[in-house]
Amino acid sequence: MELLQNTLSKIILEKAFSTMATAKAMAELYEENFKVVSKYVHATSRGHEAIQIAVAMQLLPQDYAFPYYRDDAMLLGIGMQPYDLMLQLMAKKDDPFSGGRTYYCHPSLRDADKPKIPHQSSATGMQAIPATGAAMGFWYKENVGIQDDLSDLPVVVCSLGDASVTEGEVAEAFQMAALKQLPILYLVQDNGWDISANAKETRAQNAFEYAKGFHGIEAISIDGADFTESYLTIQKVLKTIRTERRPFLVHAKVPLLNHHTSGVRMEWYRDDLDEARSRDPYPVLKQQLLDAGFTSAEIEKINGAAVSKVQEDYDKAIQAEDPKPEDLFTHDFAPTPITEEKGERNPEREDKVVMVDCALFAVEELMKKHPEALLYGQDVGGRLGGVFREAATLAQKFGDDRVFNTPIQEAFIVGSTVGMSAVGLKPIVEVQFADYIWPGLNQLFTEVSRSCYLSNGKWPVSMILRVPIGAYGSGGPYHSSSVESILTNIRGIKIAYPSNGADLKGLLKAAYYDPNPVVFLEHKGLYWSKVKGTEAARVNEPSEDYVLPFGKANVVQEIWEQENEETISVITYGMGVHWALNASADMQSKVEIIDLRTLFPLDEETILRSVRKNKKCLVVTEEPTNNSFARSLAGMIQEKCFKYLDAPVMVIGSENMPAIPLNATLEQTMIPSMGKVKMKMEELLNY
């Protein structure tokens, strides 16, 4: 038995000391070779080793860990070798985490014999939401009975620096962990510093005191520089989490014995170095070995072996191969199985179905077939079923554990999908209006979109984010915005913007089977076809097996090539399709209309073929046009079709004002309309 009367076995102590000696030797070797290794910025665990190793030694392969950028001792503790870490330190091709794409101690690991580590970013505190999402995934799987093995339940460990706990997104994570009673340990390593700002300047309380405000999280404060205290505390906490399935926070006080990073040197601003060195965990653990019966010679032998191993691995790593230029272009997305349109798009039906119901039926069909599918967001639960009734009856059909409300936490809604996806679920989540997506952009950009690429393909985030968008019925400045230009500048996500119910259903089905993150922009003015001229958004609901691949535009109004008549191509999406169809009603032979359906991937082939045929092009959007996706699209068309064009590529969109006003007259003055689009078409035809 390893634990006996608050002492640790010699086996545990020896392994811990060997790991600590290795981490210490690595930090010292990096300093000795500063000019070589500081090519790329790095941080080390020096001073934090005891608590990190105490946690690492007790994690199991089914557990999930979300370390932060100072946790190299933790990585050594789970079985990584110095050579593995050094390959990342030097951004080498065979870096096992990222293939040379990201910084030292930014792990992503999917080895069968080690805890699983989804992609880790540099953004301070951002791992708290994905980690809590993973814990919520386990909570869901256990509650609905799809957990693979209930004999040794997994835990999630989220490692944080104390400075990061001031982040609002950490509060969102704590809130959900407390609310849902999730099986997660927040390990907060408190060294008293941000970078050059210290705790007295930046924190009203430490993490232990802060966590007490979240009822349901049990908080403990320990000396994280004492390995034995750390190990015994973590042992008890992990055992409790595994059995009682509730959250803990362990606040570990540690010294920072090395630089904040290799680029921010401690001697520039620190005045507490002597005090910090007096709390070094290395001599403390060394004394604990002596107390346990190790001789000084045995201890020195362990240390010497660690130093030799570190030097040997360094010499090997420095000679390792760098990535090749072509390695840049891999793993931006995981391959999708949906590459062709299949199923019946337009079956005979008694009644046509509105767009919002096509989506509702698609989600219901998916949830019936796939127990790993779940839906959450604001107001999607059983009482309301979504503010647009887009989730109506789903909670009643699938239960409150599969369809549930979240707090008003857009960052959590978006970022939790990283952890949910990592544990094998397919979350379908919703931000209530496009105007409220901004708090979620940090997670969408930093965590969701980059996970596949920076983990070298190991951790694509399989999720669907639905976003009602666009102006309709005097929604005013906070319920009417178009935001696609922001989203199309986030690489690593796919973006759908359908104009009718058939496309929405087919794309939703394709997105479910796509292993990558997909954002759906769904124009709320098309949901119910209440806007005059949008009847075409109603369709005969496609069959259950209907799928529509991303990156395939639709020629909704096709014309023959004319030799003696002026013709134009209209490139558009969403509500713009309906403006264009209505505007061209009396000149259909002159206007070809391309519905993009997806903004990324973009069907350039269909766009360019149409423009080369018709010689003139109008891009129609609802966004203000300055610096927009539409202007960028027009620039691409002009560049690739220049020698075919008989006129400049033109763009029509909303007026370039800061927001859409509430007053109906002002709203209509700002946004495009059938009449405005028709005038622009005529201008271009007559150019």
XYZ file of C-alpha atoms in Angstrom:
687
model
C 0.000 0.000 0.000
C 1.524 3.298 -1.145
C -0.074 5.514 1.477
C 0.805 4.639 5.096
C 0.283 6.954 8.091
C 0.819 10.140 6.081
C 4.098 8.939 4.616
C 5.002 7.928 1.098
C 6.714 4.789 -0.091
C 10.324 4.883 -1.209
C 9.185 3.977 -4.734
C 7.010 7.093 -4.985
C 9.664 9.329 -3.468
C 12.373 8.016 -5.782
C 10.256 8.475 -8.898
C 9.266 11.977 -7.818
C 12.842 12.989 -7.078
C 14.071 11.602 -10.383
C 11.407 13.594 -12.218
C 12.128 16.755 -10.245
C 15.854 16.403 -10.831
C 15.152 16.018 -14.538
C 12.998 19.154 -14.672
C 15.603 21.101 -12.700
C 18.413 19.885 -14.958
C 16.457 20.902 -18.032
C 15.904 24.438 -16.736
C 19.601 24.762 -15.866
C 20.706 23.378 -19.229
C 18.459 25.826 -21.042
C 20.102 28.671 -19.138
C 23.590 27.371 -19.941
C 22.641 27.238 -23.622
C 20.531 30.371 -23.601
C 21.733 31.696 -26.949
C 20.703 28.452 -28.632
C 17.381 27.643 -26.989
C 16.067 31.202 -26.643
C 15.436 31.362 -30.381
C 11.919 30.378 -29.375
C 10.338 31.751 -26.190
C 9.853 29.217 -23.404
C 9.001 28.959 -19.714
C 9.965 26.241 -17.230
C 8.473 24.745 -14.069
C 11.397 25.644 -11.793
C 9.900 26.117 -8.315
C 6.575 24.540 -9.302
C 7.848 20.994 -9.738
C 6.554 19.386 -6.532
C 2.845 20.019 -7.032
C 3.049 19.298 -10.759
C 4.717 15.930 -10.235
C 2.361 15.061 -7.373
C -0.594 15.497 -9.733
C 1.006 13.853 -12.757
C 1.972 10.672 -10.903
C -1.664 10.042 -9.960
C -3.344 10.587 -13.307
C -4.649 7.620 -15.269
C -4.829 7.073 -19.033
C -8.582 7.766 -19.076
C -8.116 11.143 -17.382
C -7.925 14.445 -19.239
C -5.334 17.071 -18.376
C -5.244 20.711 -19.434
C -1.797 21.967 -18.384
C -0.511 25.492 -18.823
C 2.737 26.772 -20.299
C 4.827 26.272 -17.119
C 3.926 22.613 -16.602
C 6.914 20.794 -18.070
C 7.460 18.865 -14.801
C 3.875 17.665 -15.036
C 4.545 16.400 -18.552
C 7.634 14.566 -17.362
C 5.539 13.119 -14.533
C 3.035 11.512 -16.907
C 5.846 9.798 -18.803
C 7.087 12.239 -21.441
C 10.835 12.225 -21.998
C 13.120 15.278 -21.991
C 13.750 14.579 -25.675
C 10.006 14.901 -26.413
C 9.841 18.282 -24.727
C 13.057 19.477 -26.321
C 11.753 18.697 -29.793
C 9.017 21.217 -29.054
C 11.452 23.626 -27.397
C 13.377 23.790 -30.666
C 10.277 23.550 -32.913
C 11.436 20.357 -34.594
C 9.521 18.310 -37.160
C 9.000 15.368 -34.806
C 7.744 17.464 -31.894
C 5.090 14.994 -30.645
C 2.665 17.714 -29.675
C 2.494 20.100 -32.612
C 5.057 19.200 -35.259
C 7.018 22.374 -34.579
C 4.010 24.687 -34.725
C 3.693 25.980 -31.202
C 5.682 26.888 -28.111
C 7.467 24.764 -25.547
C 5.163 23.161 -22.987
C 2.041 23.673 -25.101
C 1.120 19.985 -25.222
C -1.500 18.033 -27.095
C -1.363 14.317 -26.513
C -3.465 11.322 -27.461
C -1.278 8.401 -26.365
C -3.138 5.304 -25.168
C -1.001 4.886 -22.049
C -1.106 8.493 -20.824
C -3.716 11.047 -19.783
C -5.290 12.752 -22.775
C -4.279 16.369 -23.375
C -6.292 18.391 -25.901
C -4.618 21.363 -27.572
C -3.286 24.042 -25.210
C -3.046 27.708 -26.203
C -0.931 30.499 -24.730
C -3.905 32.678 -23.850
C -3.926 32.970 -20.067
C -6.768 31.109 -18.407
C -8.423 30.092 -21.664
C -7.974 26.379 -20.908
C -10.461 26.601 -18.032
C -13.514 26.560 -20.291
C -12.417 23.686 -22.585
C -11.362 21.697 -19.506
C -14.723 22.290 -17.865
C -16.361 21.300 -21.142
C -14.551 17.953 -20.959
C -15.793 17.460 -17.393
C -19.303 18.389 -18.520
C -18.926 15.796 -21.260
C -18.207 13.100 -18.682
C -21.129 14.355 -16.587
C -23.400 14.036 -19.603
C -22.152 10.584 -20.602
C -22.629 9.280 -17.081
C -26.088 10.797 -16.707
C -27.441 9.459 -20.006
C -25.706 6.098 -19.723
C -23.172 6.210 -22.553
C -19.986 6.269 -20.460
C -17.828 3.428 -21.772
C -16.559 2.119 -18.439
C -17.964 3.086 -15.065
C -15.481 0.992 -13.050
C -12.769 3.681 -12.830
C -14.335 6.991 -13.702
C -12.167 9.682 -15.299
C -11.339 13.072 -13.879
C -10.313 16.292 -15.554
C -7.417 18.374 -14.249
C -7.198 22.013 -15.282
C -3.894 23.642 -14.351
C -3.796 27.414 -13.961
C -1.503 30.119 -12.735
C -3.025 32.247 -9.982
C -2.898 35.379 -12.127
C -5.179 33.760 -14.696
C -7.976 33.373 -12.155
C -8.781 37.062 -12.609
C -9.953 36.267 -16.144
C -13.719 36.430 -16.633
C -13.700 33.183 -18.592
C -12.276 31.358 -15.589
C -15.279 32.590 -13.604
C -17.587 31.182 -16.289
C -15.866 27.811 -15.965
C -16.111 27.832 -12.163
C -19.785 28.764 -12.388
C -20.641 25.775 -14.570
C -18.502 23.361 -12.566
C -20.299 24.415 -9.390
C -23.728 24.464 -11.018
C -23.481 21.029 -12.640
C -21.173 19.446 -10.012
C -18.578 18.373 -12.551
C -15.681 15.944 -11.951
C -12.856 18.452 -12.291
C -9.840 19.576 -10.298
C -8.698 23.148 -10.808
C -5.045 23.170 -9.818
C -3.982 26.767 -9.223
C -0.234 27.302 -8.903
C 0.307 30.596 -7.093
C 3.798 32.059 -7.376
C 2.657 35.591 -6.591
C 3.461 37.050 -10.017
C 1.779 37.854 -13.301
C 4.723 38.951 -15.426
C 6.178 42.024 -13.733
C 3.007 42.808 -11.793
C 2.658 40.994 -8.494
C -0.364 39.712 -6.654
C -0.747 42.766 -4.432
C -1.155 44.946 -7.509
C -3.582 42.756 -9.417
C -5.657 40.510 -7.158
C -8.140 41.334 -4.431
C -7.866 37.771 -3.132
C -6.088 34.558 -3.995
C -7.721 31.673 -5.832
C -8.558 29.786 -2.631
C -10.489 32.775 -1.276
C -12.096 33.479 -4.649
C -13.337 29.911 -5.110
C -15.326 30.113 -1.882
C -17.769 32.373 -3.727
C -18.734 29.467 -5.979
C -20.965 27.300 -3.834
C -20.303 23.689 -4.675
C -16.564 23.947 -5.351
C -14.495 22.695 -2.430
C -11.289 24.724 -2.097
C -8.064 23.675 -0.378
C -4.847 25.659 0.079
C -1.503 23.874 0.462
C 2.244 24.347 0.300
C 2.823 23.311 -3.298
C 6.595 23.248 -2.786
C 6.296 20.292 -0.386
C 6.012 17.118 -2.431
C 4.668 14.898 0.348
C 1.956 17.367 1.357
C 1.068 17.881 -2.288
C 0.916 14.181 -3.095
C -1.237 13.252 -0.097
C -3.637 16.152 -0.704
C -4.020 15.357 -4.391
C -4.451 11.669 -3.625
C -7.399 12.423 -1.366
C -8.918 14.974 -3.752
C -8.707 12.741 -6.820
C -10.204 9.819 -4.920
C -13.119 12.022 -3.868
C -13.679 13.343 -7.397
C -13.601 9.829 -8.841
C -16.232 8.598 -6.410
C -18.381 11.636 -5.586
C -18.144 13.408 -8.993
C -17.823 16.981 -7.754
C -15.373 19.841 -8.356
C -12.361 20.866 -6.278
C -9.880 23.704 -6.387
C -6.406 23.176 -4.931
C -4.511 26.399 -4.375
C -0.814 25.527 -4.272
C 1.608 28.192 -3.060
C 4.900 27.875 -4.927
C 8.003 29.978 -5.629
C 8.981 31.081 -9.133
C 12.663 30.185 -9.367
C 13.210 30.916 -13.036
C 12.292 33.671 -15.443
C 8.677 34.341 -16.346
C 9.753 33.281 -19.824
C 13.100 33.216 -21.563
C 12.189 36.614 -22.991
C 11.275 38.277 -19.666
C 14.219 37.905 -17.289
C 13.567 37.762 -13.546
C 16.518 40.008 -12.680
C 14.890 42.885 -14.550
C 12.117 43.389 -12.007
C 12.177 40.815 -9.156
C 13.121 41.912 -5.641
C 12.081 38.677 -3.908
C 14.529 36.191 -5.409
C 16.276 35.296 -2.139
C 12.962 34.653 -0.417
C 11.760 32.555 -3.343
C 14.935 30.452 -3.342
C 14.420 29.706 0.353
C 11.254 27.790 -0.651
C 12.902 25.690 -3.369
C 11.061 22.310 -3.532
C 14.217 20.416 -4.563
C 16.025 20.425 -1.171
C 12.713 19.766 0.569
C 12.152 16.595 -1.426
C 15.819 15.660 -1.063
C 15.427 15.809 2.723
C 12.261 13.708 2.517
C 14.292 11.021 0.727
C 16.934 11.142 3.472
C 14.203 10.855 6.099
C 12.812 7.821 4.238
C 16.172 6.022 4.420
C 17.916 6.949 1.169
C 21.633 7.606 1.479
C 23.276 10.726 0.117
C 25.112 8.568 -2.399
C 21.855 7.053 -3.651
C 20.318 10.491 -3.997
C 23.315 11.801 -5.901
C 23.165 8.812 -8.214
C 19.514 9.559 -9.056
C 20.336 13.207 -9.671
C 23.385 12.351 -11.774
C 21.380 10.002 -13.965
C 18.809 12.744 -14.555
C 21.478 15.298 -15.505
C 23.104 12.832 -17.906
C 19.767 11.936 -19.492
C 18.920 15.601 -20.027
C 22.275 16.329 -21.647
C 22.018 13.246 -23.859
C 18.498 14.154 -24.999
C 19.503 17.759 -25.627
C 22.409 16.709 -27.827
C 20.076 14.463 -29.803
C 17.257 17.028 -30.074
C 19.472 19.790 -31.360
C 20.397 17.562 -34.312
C 16.798 16.596 -35.063
C 15.187 17.524 -38.364
C 13.327 20.797 -38.809
C 9.946 20.899 -40.540
C 9.955 21.291 -44.310
C 8.090 24.130 -46.068
C 5.389 21.739 -47.253
C 4.654 20.787 -43.634
C 2.967 24.164 -43.257
C -0.010 22.998 -45.284
C -1.238 19.991 -43.304
C -3.970 19.529 -40.692
C -5.780 22.842 -41.071
C -8.885 20.642 -41.184
C -9.552 16.966 -40.604
C -10.951 15.167 -43.666
C -14.744 15.109 -43.845
C -16.649 12.048 -45.085
C -19.344 14.224 -46.724
C -18.113 15.085 -50.213
C -21.234 14.550 -52.356
C -24.877 15.571 -52.210
C -26.945 12.527 -51.308
C -30.543 11.779 -50.385
C -33.752 13.317 -51.684
C -33.720 17.106 -51.645
C -37.261 17.774 -52.847
C -39.623 14.888 -52.058
C -43.341 15.280 -52.621
C -44.921 16.650 -49.465
C -48.400 17.799 -48.555
C -47.099 21.123 -47.189
C -43.922 23.102 -47.472
C -41.892 23.605 -44.306
C -40.458 26.848 -42.979
C -36.694 27.134 -42.618
C -36.608 27.028 -38.818
C -38.516 23.754 -38.812
C -36.156 22.182 -41.342
C -33.357 22.780 -38.866
C -35.444 21.557 -35.945
C -36.289 18.319 -37.746
C -32.644 17.821 -38.740
C -31.464 18.148 -35.136
C -34.220 15.836 -33.909
C -33.279 13.180 -36.467
C -29.623 13.428 -35.494
C -30.347 13.166 -31.783
C -32.545 10.115 -32.302
C -29.754 8.388 -34.187
C -26.728 9.537 -32.195
C -26.705 9.478 -28.372
C -23.465 11.494 -28.402
C -25.368 14.477 -29.852
C -26.578 17.088 -27.381
C -27.884 20.639 -27.566
C -27.308 23.531 -25.194
C -27.381 27.313 -25.086
C -29.475 30.134 -23.707
C -33.217 29.396 -23.450
C -33.139 26.244 -25.572
C -34.442 24.117 -22.696
C -37.912 22.750 -22.183
C -39.663 25.902 -20.965
C -39.137 27.855 -24.191
C -37.328 25.739 -26.785
C -35.354 28.693 -28.105
C -36.379 32.278 -28.709
C -37.157 31.329 -32.322
C -38.673 27.964 -31.295
C -35.715 26.366 -33.042
C -35.429 23.785 -30.243
C -39.153 23.366 -29.580
C -40.083 19.991 -27.998
C -36.483 18.692 -28.068
C -36.013 18.810 -24.286
C -39.303 16.971 -23.813
C -38.218 14.298 -26.299
C -34.609 13.829 -25.230
C -34.523 14.941 -21.591
C -33.032 17.832 -19.687
C -29.562 16.277 -19.636
C -29.332 16.332 -23.442
C -31.085 19.630 -24.137
C -30.375 22.210 -21.482
C -30.075 25.895 -20.742
C -26.768 27.531 -19.934
C -26.141 30.742 -18.043
C -25.553 33.878 -20.108
C -22.019 32.779 -20.940
C -21.215 32.959 -24.636
C -17.554 32.179 -24.009
C -18.482 29.002 -22.152
C -21.050 27.960 -24.740
C -18.463 28.220 -27.520
C -15.317 27.056 -25.705
C -16.855 24.130 -23.850
C -17.321 22.401 -27.188
C -13.549 21.827 -27.281
C -13.723 19.584 -24.219
C -17.053 18.062 -25.200
C -15.646 17.071 -28.582
C -12.440 15.757 -27.012
C -14.336 13.214 -24.908
C -16.263 11.941 -27.921
C -19.434 14.019 -28.000
C -20.949 16.174 -30.736
C -22.238 19.407 -29.188
C -24.746 21.546 -31.054
C -24.739 24.938 -29.366
C -26.321 28.299 -29.958
C -25.480 31.943 -29.434
C -28.846 33.639 -29.231
C -28.113 36.529 -31.626
C -25.097 37.377 -33.771
C -24.702 40.602 -31.779
C -23.834 38.490 -28.724
C -21.178 36.347 -30.332
C -18.410 38.774 -29.332
C -17.761 37.318 -25.838
C -17.369 33.917 -27.508
C -14.866 35.017 -30.143
C -11.885 34.560 -27.827
C -12.680 30.871 -27.453
C -13.676 30.469 -31.102
C -10.423 31.972 -32.327
C -7.953 30.834 -29.662
C -9.192 27.363 -28.809
C -11.759 26.046 -31.294
C -10.333 27.124 -34.644
C -6.673 26.319 -33.994
C -6.971 23.016 -32.190
C -6.635 20.736 -35.209
C -3.756 22.667 -36.764
C -1.712 23.262 -33.617
C -2.205 19.713 -32.356
C -0.907 18.462 -35.709
C -4.241 16.845 -36.482
C -4.767 15.049 -33.166
C -7.615 17.148 -31.762
C -10.024 18.598 -34.331
C -13.012 20.168 -32.587
C -16.215 18.573 -33.829
C -18.980 21.047 -33.031
C -21.847 23.016 -34.545
C -22.456 26.627 -33.498
C -25.780 28.101 -34.604
C -26.071 31.895 -34.799
C -29.301 33.711 -35.747
C -28.230 36.723 -37.789
C -29.441 39.698 -39.778
C -31.943 42.549 -39.688
C -35.662 41.847 -39.554
C -38.702 43.562 -38.077
C -37.036 46.461 -36.231
C -34.738 44.307 -34.145
C -32.597 47.325 -33.356
C -28.873 47.675 -32.812
C -28.350 44.561 -30.659
C -30.431 41.985 -32.517
C -29.790 42.785 -36.177
C -26.097 42.774 -36.996
C -24.303 40.813 -39.691
C -20.931 39.489 -38.527
C -19.704 37.192 -41.281
C -16.649 39.301 -42.107
C -15.302 38.768 -38.609
C -15.907 35.030 -38.761
C -14.433 34.542 -42.227
C -11.198 36.005 -40.880
C -10.942 33.137 -38.385
C -9.109 30.360 -40.168
C -9.870 26.813 -39.073
C -13.666 27.012 -38.962
C -16.249 26.273 -41.632
C -19.090 28.730 -42.153
C -22.525 28.063 -43.604
C -25.023 30.774 -44.534
C -28.034 29.020 -46.118
C -30.894 30.821 -47.860
C -33.592 28.137 -47.605
C -34.719 25.204 -45.493
C -33.401 22.464 -47.762
C -29.889 23.872 -47.705
C -30.077 24.382 -43.945
C -31.118 20.790 -43.321
C -28.599 19.282 -45.730
C -25.736 21.387 -44.424
C -26.635 20.647 -40.793
C -26.497 16.945 -41.508
C -23.149 17.347 -43.288
C -21.830 19.428 -40.403
C -22.758 16.753 -37.896
C -20.590 14.195 -39.666
C -17.795 16.689 -40.257
C -15.045 16.359 -37.616
C -14.345 20.107 -37.771
C -15.965 23.176 -36.152
C -18.846 24.608 -38.157
C -20.645 27.912 -37.645
C -24.164 28.311 -39.051
C -25.359 31.819 -39.784
C -29.149 31.573 -39.993
C -31.009 34.689 -41.070
C -33.844 35.179 -38.656
C -35.857 36.990 -41.340
C -35.907 33.730 -43.312
C -36.801 31.454 -40.389
C -40.559 31.875 -40.844
C -40.654 33.511 -44.335
C -42.541 36.428 -42.833
C -40.533 38.955 -44.857
C -42.239 39.719 -48.164
C -40.472 37.997 -51.034
C -38.878 35.194 -49.000
C -41.412 32.465 -49.772
C -38.652 30.534 -51.576
C -37.057 29.808 -48.185
C -39.985 27.412 -47.542
C -39.368 23.982 -49.043
C -40.554 20.423 -49.239
C -38.542 19.072 -46.347
C -35.657 16.924 -47.616
C -35.401 13.264 -46.659
C -33.723 12.183 -43.447
C -30.624 10.992 -45.303
C -30.172 14.215 -47.273
C -26.695 15.716 -46.938
C -25.207 18.686 -48.750
C -21.409 19.033 -48.812
C -19.725 22.265 -47.851
C -18.069 24.317 -50.580
C -20.714 23.688 -53.272
C -22.521 26.833 -54.424
C -25.951 26.654 -56.014
C -26.830 28.300 -59.331
C -30.352 29.315 -58.346
C -30.973 31.229 -61.566
C -28.931 30.106 -64.554
C -28.711 31.813 -67.948
C -27.136 30.962 -71.272
C -24.102 32.834 -72.493
C -25.239 35.817 -74.600
C -23.300 37.323 -77.457
C -25.492 40.364 -78.113
C -27.042 40.991 -74.680
C -25.443 42.369 -71.528
C -25.601 39.850 -68.693
C -24.419 39.819 -65.090
C -23.534 37.329 -62.379
C -24.915 38.039 -58.924
C -22.918 36.397 -56.149
C -24.746 36.336 -52.846
C -25.968 34.299 -49.860
C -28.651 34.323 -47.170
C -31.208 37.091 -47.552
C -29.308 38.418 -50.553
C -30.518 35.457 -52.608
C -34.124 36.553 -52.150
C -33.382 40.198 -52.893
C -31.652 39.117 -56.103
C -34.419 36.728 -57.183
C -37.111 39.365 -56.686
C -35.051 42.167 -58.218
C -34.418 40.150 -61.395
C -37.993 38.938 -61.846
C -38.486 40.949 -65.048
C -34.968 40.397 -66.426
C -34.289 36.743 -65.637
C -32.570 36.143 -68.967
C -29.903 38.696 -68.082
C -29.141 37.808 -64.447
C -27.443 34.660 -63.196
C -27.656 34.202 -59.430
C -25.124 32.168 -57.448
C -26.055 31.242 -53.871
C -22.779 30.563 -52.052
C -24.451 28.473 -49.327
C -21.113 28.253 -47.484
C -18.710 31.149 -47.009
C -15.919 28.742 -46.109
C -15.065 26.615 -47.889
C -15.909 28.860 -50.830
C -16.870 27.452 -54.231
C -14.508 29.594 -56.292
C -14.908 27.388 -59.353
C -18.651 28.045 -59.709
C -18.212 31.753 -59.008
C -15.446 32.268 -61.556
C -17.141 30.161 -64.243
C -20.254 32.301 -63.967
C -18.401 35.611 -63.997
C -16.245 34.635 -66.975
C -19.402 33.742 -68.867
C -21.369 36.869 -68.028
C -18.530 39.429 -68.001
C -20.084 41.522 -65.228
C -20.491 40.789 -61.524
C -22.457 42.148 -58.582
C -21.812 40.919 -55.038
C -24.837 41.327 -52.741
C -24.499 41.283 -48.956
C -26.402 42.546 -45.938
C -23.236 43.665 -44.179
C -21.882 47.188 -44.438
C -19.493 46.961 -47.363
C -16.351 48.712 -46.095
C -13.632 46.129 -45.240
C -16.157 43.313 -45.635
C -16.171 39.706 -46.777
C -18.112 40.879 -49.836
C -15.427 43.396 -50.788
C -12.778 40.735 -50.336
C -14.799 38.397 -52.546
C -15.120 41.142 -55.156
C -11.355 41.646 -55.055
C -10.720 37.958 -55.624
C -13.139 37.927 -58.577
C -11.570 41.031 -60.097
C -8.091 39.545 -59.747
C -8.955 36.178 -61.285
C -11.404 37.379 -63.949
C -9.868 40.708 -64.945
C -9.345 39.916 -68.631
C -12.968 38.718 -68.957
C -14.648 41.716 -67.326
C -16.593 44.450 -69.117
C -17.138 46.450 -65.910
C -15.737 46.743 -62.407
C -16.969 44.145 -59.936
C -19.572 45.984 -57.886
C -20.787 45.431 -54.328
C -24.038 46.405 -52.668
C -24.653 46.073 -48.938
C -25.813 48.045 -45.938
C -24.794 51.618 -45.314
C -21.505 51.988 -43.453
C -22.976 53.046 -40.123
C -22.035 51.778 -36.630
C -25.313 49.980 -35.917
C -28.758 49.223 -37.298
C -31.254 51.680 -35.750
C -34.467 50.575 -34.087
C -36.793 52.829 -36.087
C -38.273 50.963 -39.053
C -37.647 53.790 -41.522
C -34.014 54.079 -40.478
C -33.574 50.291 -40.566
C -34.882 50.089 -44.131
C -32.745 53.046 -45.145
C -29.664 51.257 -43.876
C -30.063 47.736 -45.243
C -30.411 46.592 -48.872
C -33.771 45.753 -50.401
C -35.177 44.314 -53.587
C -35.496 47.818 -55.018
C -31.935 48.847 -54.165
C -30.528 45.627 -55.606
C -32.550 46.078 -58.809
C -31.180 49.598 -59.279
C -27.637 48.274 -58.858
C -28.293 45.490 -61.367
C -29.560 48.021 -63.906
C -26.564 50.254 -63.302
C -24.218 47.367 -63.955
C -26.098 46.125 -67.029
C -25.921 49.634 -68.490
C -22.254 50.181 -67.617
